[in-house]
Coordinates of C-alpha atoms in Angstrom, one line a residue:
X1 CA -5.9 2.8 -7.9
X2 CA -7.9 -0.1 -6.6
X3 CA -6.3 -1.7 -3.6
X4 CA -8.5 -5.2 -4.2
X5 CA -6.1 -5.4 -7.3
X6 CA -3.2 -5.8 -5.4
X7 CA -4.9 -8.4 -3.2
X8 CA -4.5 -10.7 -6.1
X9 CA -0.8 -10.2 -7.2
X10 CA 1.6 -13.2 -7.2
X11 CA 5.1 -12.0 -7.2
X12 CA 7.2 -14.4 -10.0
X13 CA 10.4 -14.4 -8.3
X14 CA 11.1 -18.0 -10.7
X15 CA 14.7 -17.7 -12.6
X16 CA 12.9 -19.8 -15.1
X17 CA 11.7 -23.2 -16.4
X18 CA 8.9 -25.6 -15.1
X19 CA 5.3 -24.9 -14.9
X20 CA 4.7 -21.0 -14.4
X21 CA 1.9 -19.1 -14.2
X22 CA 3.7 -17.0 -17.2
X23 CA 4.0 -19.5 -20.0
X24 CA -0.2 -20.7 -19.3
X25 CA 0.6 -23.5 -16.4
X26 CA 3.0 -25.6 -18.4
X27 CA 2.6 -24.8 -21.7
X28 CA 5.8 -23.8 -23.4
X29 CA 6.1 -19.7 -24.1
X30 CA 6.7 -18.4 -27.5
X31 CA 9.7 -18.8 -28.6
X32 CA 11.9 -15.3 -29.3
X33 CA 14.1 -14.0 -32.0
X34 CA 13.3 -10.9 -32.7
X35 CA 11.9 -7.9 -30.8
X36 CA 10.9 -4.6 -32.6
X37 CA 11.2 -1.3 -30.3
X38 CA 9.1 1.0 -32.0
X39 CA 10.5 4.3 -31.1
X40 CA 13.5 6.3 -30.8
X41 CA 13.0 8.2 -27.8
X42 CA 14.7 8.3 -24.3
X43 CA 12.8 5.2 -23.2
X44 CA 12.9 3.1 -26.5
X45 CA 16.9 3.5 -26.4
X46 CA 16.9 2.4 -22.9
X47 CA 14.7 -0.4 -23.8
X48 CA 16.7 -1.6 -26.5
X49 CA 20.0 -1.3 -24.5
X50 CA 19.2 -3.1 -21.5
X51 CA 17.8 -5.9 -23.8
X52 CA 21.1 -6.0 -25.9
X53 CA 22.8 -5.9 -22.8
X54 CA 21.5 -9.2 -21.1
X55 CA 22.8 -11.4 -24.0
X56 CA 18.5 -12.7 -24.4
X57 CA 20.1 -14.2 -27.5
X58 CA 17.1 -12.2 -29.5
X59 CA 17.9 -10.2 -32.4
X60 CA 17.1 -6.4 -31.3
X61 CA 16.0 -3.7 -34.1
X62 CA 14.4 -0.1 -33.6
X63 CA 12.0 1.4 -35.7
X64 CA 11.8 5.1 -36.5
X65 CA 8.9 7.0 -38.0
X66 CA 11.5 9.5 -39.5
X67 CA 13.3 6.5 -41.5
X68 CA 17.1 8.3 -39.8
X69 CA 19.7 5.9 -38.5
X70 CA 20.4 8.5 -36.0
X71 CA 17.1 10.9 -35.2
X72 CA 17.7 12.3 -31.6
X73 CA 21.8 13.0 -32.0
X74 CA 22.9 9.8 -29.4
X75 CA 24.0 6.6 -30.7
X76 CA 21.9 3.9 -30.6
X77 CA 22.2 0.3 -29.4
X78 CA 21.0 -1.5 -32.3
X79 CA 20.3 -1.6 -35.8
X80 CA 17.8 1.5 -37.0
X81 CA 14.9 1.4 -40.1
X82 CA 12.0 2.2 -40.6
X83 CA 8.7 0.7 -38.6
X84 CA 7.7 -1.8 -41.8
X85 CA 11.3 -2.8 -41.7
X86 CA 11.3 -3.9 -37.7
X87 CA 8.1 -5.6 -37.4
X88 CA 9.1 -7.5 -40.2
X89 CA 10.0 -11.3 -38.9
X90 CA 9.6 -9.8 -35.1
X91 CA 7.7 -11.6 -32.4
X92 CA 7.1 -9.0 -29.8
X93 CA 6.5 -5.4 -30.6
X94 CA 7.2 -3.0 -27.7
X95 CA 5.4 0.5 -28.4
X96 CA 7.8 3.3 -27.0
X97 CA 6.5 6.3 -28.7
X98 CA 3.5 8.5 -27.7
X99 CA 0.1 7.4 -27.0
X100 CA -1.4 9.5 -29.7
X101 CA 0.7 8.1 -32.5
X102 CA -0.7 4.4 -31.5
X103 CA -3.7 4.4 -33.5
X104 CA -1.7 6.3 -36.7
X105 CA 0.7 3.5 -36.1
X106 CA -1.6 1.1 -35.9
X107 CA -3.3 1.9 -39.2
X108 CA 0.1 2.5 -41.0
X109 CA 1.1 -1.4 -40.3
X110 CA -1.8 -3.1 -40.5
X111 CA -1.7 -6.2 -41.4
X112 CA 1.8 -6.9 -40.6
X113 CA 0.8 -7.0 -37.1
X114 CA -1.0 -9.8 -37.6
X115 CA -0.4 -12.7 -35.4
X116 CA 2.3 -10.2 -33.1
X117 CA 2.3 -9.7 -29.1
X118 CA 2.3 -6.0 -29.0
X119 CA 3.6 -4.3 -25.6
X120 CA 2.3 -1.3 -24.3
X121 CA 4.7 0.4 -22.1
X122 CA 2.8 3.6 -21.8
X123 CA 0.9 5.7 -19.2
X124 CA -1.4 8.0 -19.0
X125 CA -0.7 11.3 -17.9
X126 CA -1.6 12.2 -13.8
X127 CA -4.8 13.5 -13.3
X128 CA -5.2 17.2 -11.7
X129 CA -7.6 17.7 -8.8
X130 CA -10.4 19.0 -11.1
X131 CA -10.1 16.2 -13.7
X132 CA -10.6 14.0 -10.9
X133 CA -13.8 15.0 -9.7
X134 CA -14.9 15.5 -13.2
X135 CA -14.4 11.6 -13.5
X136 CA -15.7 10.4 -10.3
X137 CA -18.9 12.1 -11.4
X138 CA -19.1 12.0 -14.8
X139 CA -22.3 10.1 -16.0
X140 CA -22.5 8.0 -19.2
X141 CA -20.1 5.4 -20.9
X142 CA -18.1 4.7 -17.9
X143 CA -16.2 2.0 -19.5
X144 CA -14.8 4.3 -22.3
X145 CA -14.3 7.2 -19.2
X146 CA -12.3 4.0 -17.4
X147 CA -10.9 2.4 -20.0
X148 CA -6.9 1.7 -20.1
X149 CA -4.6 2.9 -22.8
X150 CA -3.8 -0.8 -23.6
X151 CA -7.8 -1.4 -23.8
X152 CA -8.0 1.2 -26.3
X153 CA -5.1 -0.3 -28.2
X154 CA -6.6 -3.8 -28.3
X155 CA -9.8 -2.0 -29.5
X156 CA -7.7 -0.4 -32.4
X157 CA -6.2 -3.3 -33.4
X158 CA -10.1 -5.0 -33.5
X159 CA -11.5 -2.1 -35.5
X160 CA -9.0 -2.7 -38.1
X161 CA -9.7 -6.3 -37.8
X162 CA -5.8 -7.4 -36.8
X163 CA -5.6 -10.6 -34.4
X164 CA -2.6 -9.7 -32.3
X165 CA -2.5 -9.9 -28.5
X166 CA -1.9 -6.8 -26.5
X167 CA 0.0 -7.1 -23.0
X168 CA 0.3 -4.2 -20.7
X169 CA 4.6 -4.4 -19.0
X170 CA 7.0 -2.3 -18.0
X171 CA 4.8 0.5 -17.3
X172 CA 6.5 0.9 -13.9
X173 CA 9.9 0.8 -15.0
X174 CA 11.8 3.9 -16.1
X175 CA 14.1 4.6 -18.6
X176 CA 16.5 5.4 -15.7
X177 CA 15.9 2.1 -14.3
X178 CA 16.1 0.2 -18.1
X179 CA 19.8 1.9 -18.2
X180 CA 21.4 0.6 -15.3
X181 CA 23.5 -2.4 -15.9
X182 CA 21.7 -5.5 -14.9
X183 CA 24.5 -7.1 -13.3
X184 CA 24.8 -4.0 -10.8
X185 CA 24.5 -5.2 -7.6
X186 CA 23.9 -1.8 -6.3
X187 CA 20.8 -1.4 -8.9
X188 CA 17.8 -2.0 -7.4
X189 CA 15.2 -4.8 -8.6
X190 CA 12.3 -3.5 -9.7
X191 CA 9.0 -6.0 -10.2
X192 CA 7.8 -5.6 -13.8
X193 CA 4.0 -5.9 -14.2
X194 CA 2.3 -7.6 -16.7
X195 CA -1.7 -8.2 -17.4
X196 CA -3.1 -9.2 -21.1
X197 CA -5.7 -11.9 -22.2
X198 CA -3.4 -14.0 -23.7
X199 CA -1.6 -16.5 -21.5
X200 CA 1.0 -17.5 -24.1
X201 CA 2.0 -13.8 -24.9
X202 CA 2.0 -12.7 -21.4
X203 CA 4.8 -15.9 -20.7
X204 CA 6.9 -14.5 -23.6
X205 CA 7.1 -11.5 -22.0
X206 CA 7.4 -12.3 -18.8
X207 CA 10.5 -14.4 -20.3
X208 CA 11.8 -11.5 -21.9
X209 CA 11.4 -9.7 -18.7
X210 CA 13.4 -12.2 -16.5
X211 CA 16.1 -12.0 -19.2
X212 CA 16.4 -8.7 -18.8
X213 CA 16.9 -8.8 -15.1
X214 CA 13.4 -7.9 -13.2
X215 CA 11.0 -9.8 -11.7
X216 CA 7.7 -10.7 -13.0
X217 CA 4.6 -9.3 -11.2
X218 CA 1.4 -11.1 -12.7
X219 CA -2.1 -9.0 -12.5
X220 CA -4.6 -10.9 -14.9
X221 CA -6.4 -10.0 -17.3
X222 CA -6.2 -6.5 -19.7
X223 CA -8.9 -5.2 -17.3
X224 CA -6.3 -4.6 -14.7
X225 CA -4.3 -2.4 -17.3
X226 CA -5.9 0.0 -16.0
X227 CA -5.1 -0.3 -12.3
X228 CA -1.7 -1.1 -13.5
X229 CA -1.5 2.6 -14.9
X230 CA -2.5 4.5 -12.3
X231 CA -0.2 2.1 -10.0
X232 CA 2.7 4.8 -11.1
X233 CA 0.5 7.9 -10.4
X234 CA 0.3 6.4 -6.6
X235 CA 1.7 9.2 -3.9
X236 CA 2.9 7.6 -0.6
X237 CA -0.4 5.5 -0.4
X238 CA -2.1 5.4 2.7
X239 CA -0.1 8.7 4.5
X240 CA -2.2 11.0 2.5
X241 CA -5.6 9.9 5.2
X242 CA -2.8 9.2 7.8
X243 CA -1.3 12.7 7.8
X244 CA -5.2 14.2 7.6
X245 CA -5.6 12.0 11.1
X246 CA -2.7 13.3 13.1
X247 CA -3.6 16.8 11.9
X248 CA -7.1 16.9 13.1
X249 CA -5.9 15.8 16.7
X250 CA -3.2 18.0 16.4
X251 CA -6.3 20.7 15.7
X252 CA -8.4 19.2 18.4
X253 CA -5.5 19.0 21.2
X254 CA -4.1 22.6 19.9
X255 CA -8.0 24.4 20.3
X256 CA -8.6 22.5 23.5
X257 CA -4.8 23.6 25.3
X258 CA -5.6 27.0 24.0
X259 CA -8.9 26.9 25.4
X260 CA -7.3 26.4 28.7
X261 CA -4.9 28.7 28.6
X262 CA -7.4 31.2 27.8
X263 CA -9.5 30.4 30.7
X264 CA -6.6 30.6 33.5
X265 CA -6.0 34.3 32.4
X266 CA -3.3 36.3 30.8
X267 CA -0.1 35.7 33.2
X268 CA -0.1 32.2 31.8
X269 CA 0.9 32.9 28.2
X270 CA 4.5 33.4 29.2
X271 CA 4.8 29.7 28.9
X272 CA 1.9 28.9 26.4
X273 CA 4.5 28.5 23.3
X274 CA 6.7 25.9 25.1
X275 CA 3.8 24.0 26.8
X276 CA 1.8 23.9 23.9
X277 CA 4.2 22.4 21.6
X278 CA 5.1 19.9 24.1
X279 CA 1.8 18.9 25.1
X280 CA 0.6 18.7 21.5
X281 CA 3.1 16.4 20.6
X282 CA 3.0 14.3 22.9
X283 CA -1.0 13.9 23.1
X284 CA -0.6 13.5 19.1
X285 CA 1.8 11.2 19.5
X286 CA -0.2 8.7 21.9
X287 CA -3.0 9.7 20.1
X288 CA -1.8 7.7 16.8
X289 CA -0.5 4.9 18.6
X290 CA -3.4 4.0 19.9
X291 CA -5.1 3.9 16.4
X292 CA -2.5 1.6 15.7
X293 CA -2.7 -0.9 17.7
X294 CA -6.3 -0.5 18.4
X295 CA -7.9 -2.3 14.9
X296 CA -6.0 -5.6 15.2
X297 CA -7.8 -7.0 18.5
X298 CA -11.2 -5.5 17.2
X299 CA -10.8 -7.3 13.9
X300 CA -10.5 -10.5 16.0
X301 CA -14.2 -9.7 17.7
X302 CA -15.0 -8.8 14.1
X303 CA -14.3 -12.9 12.9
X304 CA -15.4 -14.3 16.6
X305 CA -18.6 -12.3 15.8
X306 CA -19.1 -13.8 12.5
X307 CA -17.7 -17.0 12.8
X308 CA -15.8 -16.8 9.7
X309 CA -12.3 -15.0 8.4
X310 CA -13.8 -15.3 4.8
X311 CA -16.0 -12.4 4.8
X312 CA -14.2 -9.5 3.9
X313 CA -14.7 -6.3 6.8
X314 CA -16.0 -3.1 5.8
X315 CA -14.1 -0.5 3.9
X316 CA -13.7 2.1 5.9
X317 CA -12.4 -0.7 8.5
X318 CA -10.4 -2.5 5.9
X319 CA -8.6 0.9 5.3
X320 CA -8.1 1.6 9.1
X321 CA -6.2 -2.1 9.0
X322 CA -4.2 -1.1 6.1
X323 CA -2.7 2.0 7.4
X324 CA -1.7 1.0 10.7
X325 CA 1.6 1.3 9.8
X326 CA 1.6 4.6 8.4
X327 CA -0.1 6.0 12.2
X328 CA 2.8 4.1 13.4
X329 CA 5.4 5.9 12.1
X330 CA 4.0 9.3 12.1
X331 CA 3.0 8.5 15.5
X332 CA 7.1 8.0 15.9
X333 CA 7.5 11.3 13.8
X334 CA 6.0 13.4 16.3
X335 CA 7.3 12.2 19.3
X336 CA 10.8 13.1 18.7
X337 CA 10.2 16.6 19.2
X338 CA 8.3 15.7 22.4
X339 CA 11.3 13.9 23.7
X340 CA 13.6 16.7 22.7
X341 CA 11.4 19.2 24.4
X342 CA 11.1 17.2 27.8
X343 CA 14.5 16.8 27.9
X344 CA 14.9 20.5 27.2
X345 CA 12.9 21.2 30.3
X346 CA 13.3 21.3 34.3
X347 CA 14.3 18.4 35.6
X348 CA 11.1 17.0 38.1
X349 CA 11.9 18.0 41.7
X350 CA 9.1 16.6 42.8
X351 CA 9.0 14.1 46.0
X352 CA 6.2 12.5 44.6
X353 CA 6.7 9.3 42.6
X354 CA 4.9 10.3 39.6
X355 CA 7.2 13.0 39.0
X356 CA 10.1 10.3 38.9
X357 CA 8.1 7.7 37.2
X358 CA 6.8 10.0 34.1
X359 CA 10.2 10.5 32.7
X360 CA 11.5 7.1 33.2
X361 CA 8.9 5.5 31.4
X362 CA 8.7 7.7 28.6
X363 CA 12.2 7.3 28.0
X364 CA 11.7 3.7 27.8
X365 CA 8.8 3.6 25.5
X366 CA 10.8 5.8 23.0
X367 CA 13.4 3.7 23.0
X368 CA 11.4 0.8 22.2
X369 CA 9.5 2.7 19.7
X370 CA 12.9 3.6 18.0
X371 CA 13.4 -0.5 17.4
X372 CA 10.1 -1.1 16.1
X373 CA 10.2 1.8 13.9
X374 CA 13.7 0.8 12.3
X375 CA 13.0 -2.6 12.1
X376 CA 9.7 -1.2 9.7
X377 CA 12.0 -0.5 7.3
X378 CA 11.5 -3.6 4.4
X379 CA 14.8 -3.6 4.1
X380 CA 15.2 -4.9 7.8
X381 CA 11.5 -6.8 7.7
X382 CA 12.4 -8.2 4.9
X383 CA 15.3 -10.8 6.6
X384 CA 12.9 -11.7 9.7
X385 CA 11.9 -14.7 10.4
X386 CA 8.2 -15.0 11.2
X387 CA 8.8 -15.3 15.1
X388 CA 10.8 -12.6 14.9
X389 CA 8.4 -10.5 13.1
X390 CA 6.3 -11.2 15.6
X391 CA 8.7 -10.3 18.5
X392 CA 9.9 -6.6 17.4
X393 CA 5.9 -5.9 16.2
X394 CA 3.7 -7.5 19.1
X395 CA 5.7 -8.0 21.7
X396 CA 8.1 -4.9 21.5
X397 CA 4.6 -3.0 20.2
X398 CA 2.5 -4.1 22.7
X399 CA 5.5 -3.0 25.2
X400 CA 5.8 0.5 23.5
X401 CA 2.0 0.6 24.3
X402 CA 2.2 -0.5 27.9
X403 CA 5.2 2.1 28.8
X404 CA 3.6 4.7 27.2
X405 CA 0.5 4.2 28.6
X406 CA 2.1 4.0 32.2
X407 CA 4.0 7.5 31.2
X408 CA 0.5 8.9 30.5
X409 CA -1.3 8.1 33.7
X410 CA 1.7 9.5 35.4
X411 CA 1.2 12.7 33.6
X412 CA -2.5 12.2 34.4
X413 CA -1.8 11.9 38.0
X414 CA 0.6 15.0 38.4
X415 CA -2.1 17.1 36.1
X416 CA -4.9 16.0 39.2
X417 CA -2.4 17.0 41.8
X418 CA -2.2 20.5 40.6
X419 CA -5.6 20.7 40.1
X420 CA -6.1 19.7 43.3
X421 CA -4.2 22.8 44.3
X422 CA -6.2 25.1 42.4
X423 CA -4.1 26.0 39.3
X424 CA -6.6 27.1 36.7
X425 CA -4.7 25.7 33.7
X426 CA -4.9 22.2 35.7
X427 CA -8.3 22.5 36.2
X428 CA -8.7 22.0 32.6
X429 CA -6.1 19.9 31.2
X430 CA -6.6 16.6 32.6
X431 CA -9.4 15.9 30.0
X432 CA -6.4 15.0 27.2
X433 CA -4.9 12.9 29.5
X434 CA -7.9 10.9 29.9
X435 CA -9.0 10.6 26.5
X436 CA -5.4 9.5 25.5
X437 CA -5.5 6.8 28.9
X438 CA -8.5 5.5 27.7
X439 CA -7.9 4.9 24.1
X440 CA -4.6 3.3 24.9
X441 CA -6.2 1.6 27.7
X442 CA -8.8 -0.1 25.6
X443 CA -5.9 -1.1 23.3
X444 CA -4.6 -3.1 25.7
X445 CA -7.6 -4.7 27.5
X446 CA -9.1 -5.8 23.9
X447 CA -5.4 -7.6 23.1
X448 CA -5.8 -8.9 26.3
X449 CA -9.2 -10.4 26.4
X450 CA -8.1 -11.9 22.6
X451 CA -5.2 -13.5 23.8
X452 CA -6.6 -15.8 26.4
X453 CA -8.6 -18.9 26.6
X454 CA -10.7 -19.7 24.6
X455 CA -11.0 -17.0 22.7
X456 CA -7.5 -17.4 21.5
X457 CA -8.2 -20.7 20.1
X458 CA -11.3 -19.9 18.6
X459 CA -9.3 -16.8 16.8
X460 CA -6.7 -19.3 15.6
X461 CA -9.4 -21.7 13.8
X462 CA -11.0 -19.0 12.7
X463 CA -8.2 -17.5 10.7
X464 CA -6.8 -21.6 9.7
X465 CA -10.8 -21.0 8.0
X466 CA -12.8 -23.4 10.0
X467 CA -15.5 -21.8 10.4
X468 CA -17.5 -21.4 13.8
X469 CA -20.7 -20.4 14.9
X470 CA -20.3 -18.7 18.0
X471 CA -24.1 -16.8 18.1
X472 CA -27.0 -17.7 20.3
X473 CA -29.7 -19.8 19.0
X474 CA -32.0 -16.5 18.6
X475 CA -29.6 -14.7 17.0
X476 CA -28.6 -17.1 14.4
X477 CA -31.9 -17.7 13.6
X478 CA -32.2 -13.6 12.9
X479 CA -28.8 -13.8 10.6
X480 CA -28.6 -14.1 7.1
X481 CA -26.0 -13.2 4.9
X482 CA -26.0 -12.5 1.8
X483 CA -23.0 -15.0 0.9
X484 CA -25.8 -18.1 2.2
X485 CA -28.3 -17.0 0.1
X486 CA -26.5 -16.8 -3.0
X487 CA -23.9 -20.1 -2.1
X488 CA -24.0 -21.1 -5.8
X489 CA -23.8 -17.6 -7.6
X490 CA -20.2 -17.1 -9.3
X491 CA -20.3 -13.2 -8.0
X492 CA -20.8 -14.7 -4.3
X493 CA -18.2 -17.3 -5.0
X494 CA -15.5 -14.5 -6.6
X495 CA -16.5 -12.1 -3.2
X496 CA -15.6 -15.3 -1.0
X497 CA -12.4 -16.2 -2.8
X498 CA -11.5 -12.2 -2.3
X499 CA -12.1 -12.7 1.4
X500 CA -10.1 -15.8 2.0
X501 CA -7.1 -13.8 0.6
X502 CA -7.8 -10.9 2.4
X503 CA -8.1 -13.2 5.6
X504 CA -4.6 -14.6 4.5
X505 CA -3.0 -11.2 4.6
X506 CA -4.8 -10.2 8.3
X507 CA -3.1 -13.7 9.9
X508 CA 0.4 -12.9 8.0
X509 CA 0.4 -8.6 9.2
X510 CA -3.1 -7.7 10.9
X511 CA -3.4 -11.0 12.5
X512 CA -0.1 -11.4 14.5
X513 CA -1.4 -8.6 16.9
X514 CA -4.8 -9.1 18.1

């Protein structure tokens, strides 16, 4: 799905009354007394309970195509008859059968669904590999190829010229999560989403929602239906590029250790299992961390640069920001088998302080990484306060960066020793040691050089959006953007309004550390 969509949620955590952004900004919601569940099914059932069950005060009836009090063998919550019979007096109609049967539905009622808020609770089926393609480069009607199973609803209901308003909710909820008892206090509270056209019918649902024990997660218009759909498709979001990352360098580091080994000469492969693994991991595992921390200080320069933390940055740099924390915890992933495996191995009997050093301060920069990694965990965020937020994931991050680096150049320093000595494998392996000292070295210069005057208090008015103009005479001269050209266009003015809350998310996550 689109990420911008998200950008724009507002999460309704209200327990109702006052001016909300669900009953139209003060305008009084429809009133309820009676909701139709068309559909018998696993999910209509649970639908029906769970709204019978948090005493709305509505009158609950379910309507069956096959006109049976009983169709599916389980007893049902409320009173059964057929679909004329429950959308007779109702208010809200909540659509719980299958997506072909809307438009057959549609036609059958008519008229009587004149005037009603119908929900659409559906979603469309995942899309294999192929089918994707197919759509990404299919040519033609794109809006019927990207058009939402609510926007083809509301399109129904025009063609047979019936006014009713169509809102897209509880799409993301299951029928497992509709039968848990909403006073559970082990349940967990799910955010129902809602989008439609119509402000009025979007507050009665969003009413109906609250009643029912979720929270209300507002996304616009019907256009975002379809976003809102393929929201449940999602697959761990943002590990899928973060996984492909730490495999290449786990391809690069792999080919390049092999390569070594293969040079020094065949009494060396005795140890090539062991070494390899725990090199590998470990060069991964420094490898990610550094692409962690490495896009916060550079998004700083990015706004110093252009004066401004209302343009939004690139894509592919915008994606780097949001999976930061994704590299983060792989990164954590794969150093626990590194740790295990050092401590595994030979103790250092070296006299050389290196040798000491390595150990000590990898030991500590796991052990830091182990508090920053379990304090990731929402459930643990989620009860910070913002200083200390910005304690366990700058401070503590920053440190995990610091020791590992240090652990690095110790390995780098022991690796030049024994080349010094002439071991062939030496000779060679120094190379990953020095990539992974520079990356993580940059990381740390770059958060350094952000953090102190002035360009500290330049970031910080940047990102409170006052906006400064940092270039050279010559070089603002040579600068136009687009967004200065076109200062009165509504597109420019939407693009800007995008930015600002992107720029609101980088000084709440991205911007605490650069």
């Amino acid at each position: 799905m689109d990420p911008s969509m998200f950008s724009s949620m507002v999460l309704d955590l209200e327990n109702g009354g006052g001016s909300t952004p669900e009953n139209g900004g003060g305008r009084s919601p429809r009133q309820l007394e009676r909701v139709a569940v068309l559909g018998t099914g696993a999910y209509g059932a649970a639908f029906a309970e769970r709204l019978v069950q948090s005493n709305s005060g509505v009158e609950v009836v379910m309507g069956s195509r096959r006109k049976r009090i009983d169709p599916r063998g389980f007893p049902l919550p409320c009173p059964v008859m057929s679909y004329e019979e429950a959308v007779a007096g109702a208010d809200i109609i909540i659509m719980a059968m299958r997506v072909e049967d809307h438009a057959a539905v549609v036609e059958r009622l008519g008229s009587r669904l004149e005037g009603l808020i119908i929900v659409d609770v559906s979603n469309s089926p995942p899309r294999t590999v192929w089918e994707g393609l197919k759509a990404r480069f299919r040519r033609g009607d794109s809006e019927s190829c990207n058009r939402s199973i609510a926007k083809i609803l509301d399109k129904e209901l025009k063609h047979n010229e019936i006014n009713a308003d169509v809102v897209k909710a509880f799409n993301n909820i299951s029928a497992y999560t509709l039968s848990q008892p909403r006073n559970n206090p082990g349940a967990t509270t799910k955010a129902c989403m809602i989008s439609g056209d119509s402000e009025s019918a979007k507050g009665a649902v969003a009413l109906m929602a609250r009643r029912m024990g979720f929270d209300v997660m507002h996304l616009g218009d019907l256009d975002a239906a379809k976003g809102q759909e393929g929201a449940v498709h999602s697959f761990f979001e943002g590990w899928k590029i973060a996984c492909t990352i730490g495999l290449v360098l786990s391809f690069i580091f792999l080919l390049y250790i092999t390569i070594a080994y293969w040079v020094t000469g065949p009494s060396s492969w005795m140890n090539y299992p062991t070494k390899a693994f725990l090199i590998v991991t470990g060069d991964v595992s420094a490898g990610l961390l550094a692409l962690t921390f490495l896009p916060g200080p550079i998004a700083a320069f990015w706004q110093l640069f252009r004066g401004t933390a209302t343009r939004p940055f690139p894509a592919w740099f915008g994606t780097w920001l949001g999976i930061r924390k994704q590299l983060g915890l792989l990164a954590f992933v794969v150093a626990i088998p590194h740790v295990i495996m050092a401590c595994k191995g030979d103790q250092p009997t070296g006299m050389q302080i290196e040798n000491q050093l390595a150990p000590v301060f990898g030991i500590i920069a796991f052990v830091l990484f182990f508090v920053m990694s379990s304090c990731s965990n929402t459930t643990v965020s989620g009860h910070f306060t913002w200083a200390e937020f910005r304690f366990v994931f700058v401070y503590i991050g920053y440190g995990v960066v610091s020791f590992t680096l240090a652990h690095v150049v110790c390995v780098l320093v022991i690796q030049l020793d024994l080349a010094a000595e002439g071991n062939g494998y030496a000779n060679a392996a120094p190379l990953c040691a020095i990539y992974l000292t520079a990356m993580l070295g940059l990381a740390m210069l770059l958060k350094f050089v952000v953090s102190v005057p002035p360009l500290n208090g330049w970031v910080q008015k940047i990102r409170n959006h006052q906006k400064l103009d940092l270039l050279p005479g010559w070089r603002r001269k040579n600068t136009k953007y687009q967004a200065d050209i076109v200062k009165d266009d509504t597109t420019s003015c939407n693009t800007r309004s995008e930015a600002s809350k992107v720029s609101d998310d980088l000084s709440r996550t991205v911007g605490v550390d650069t």
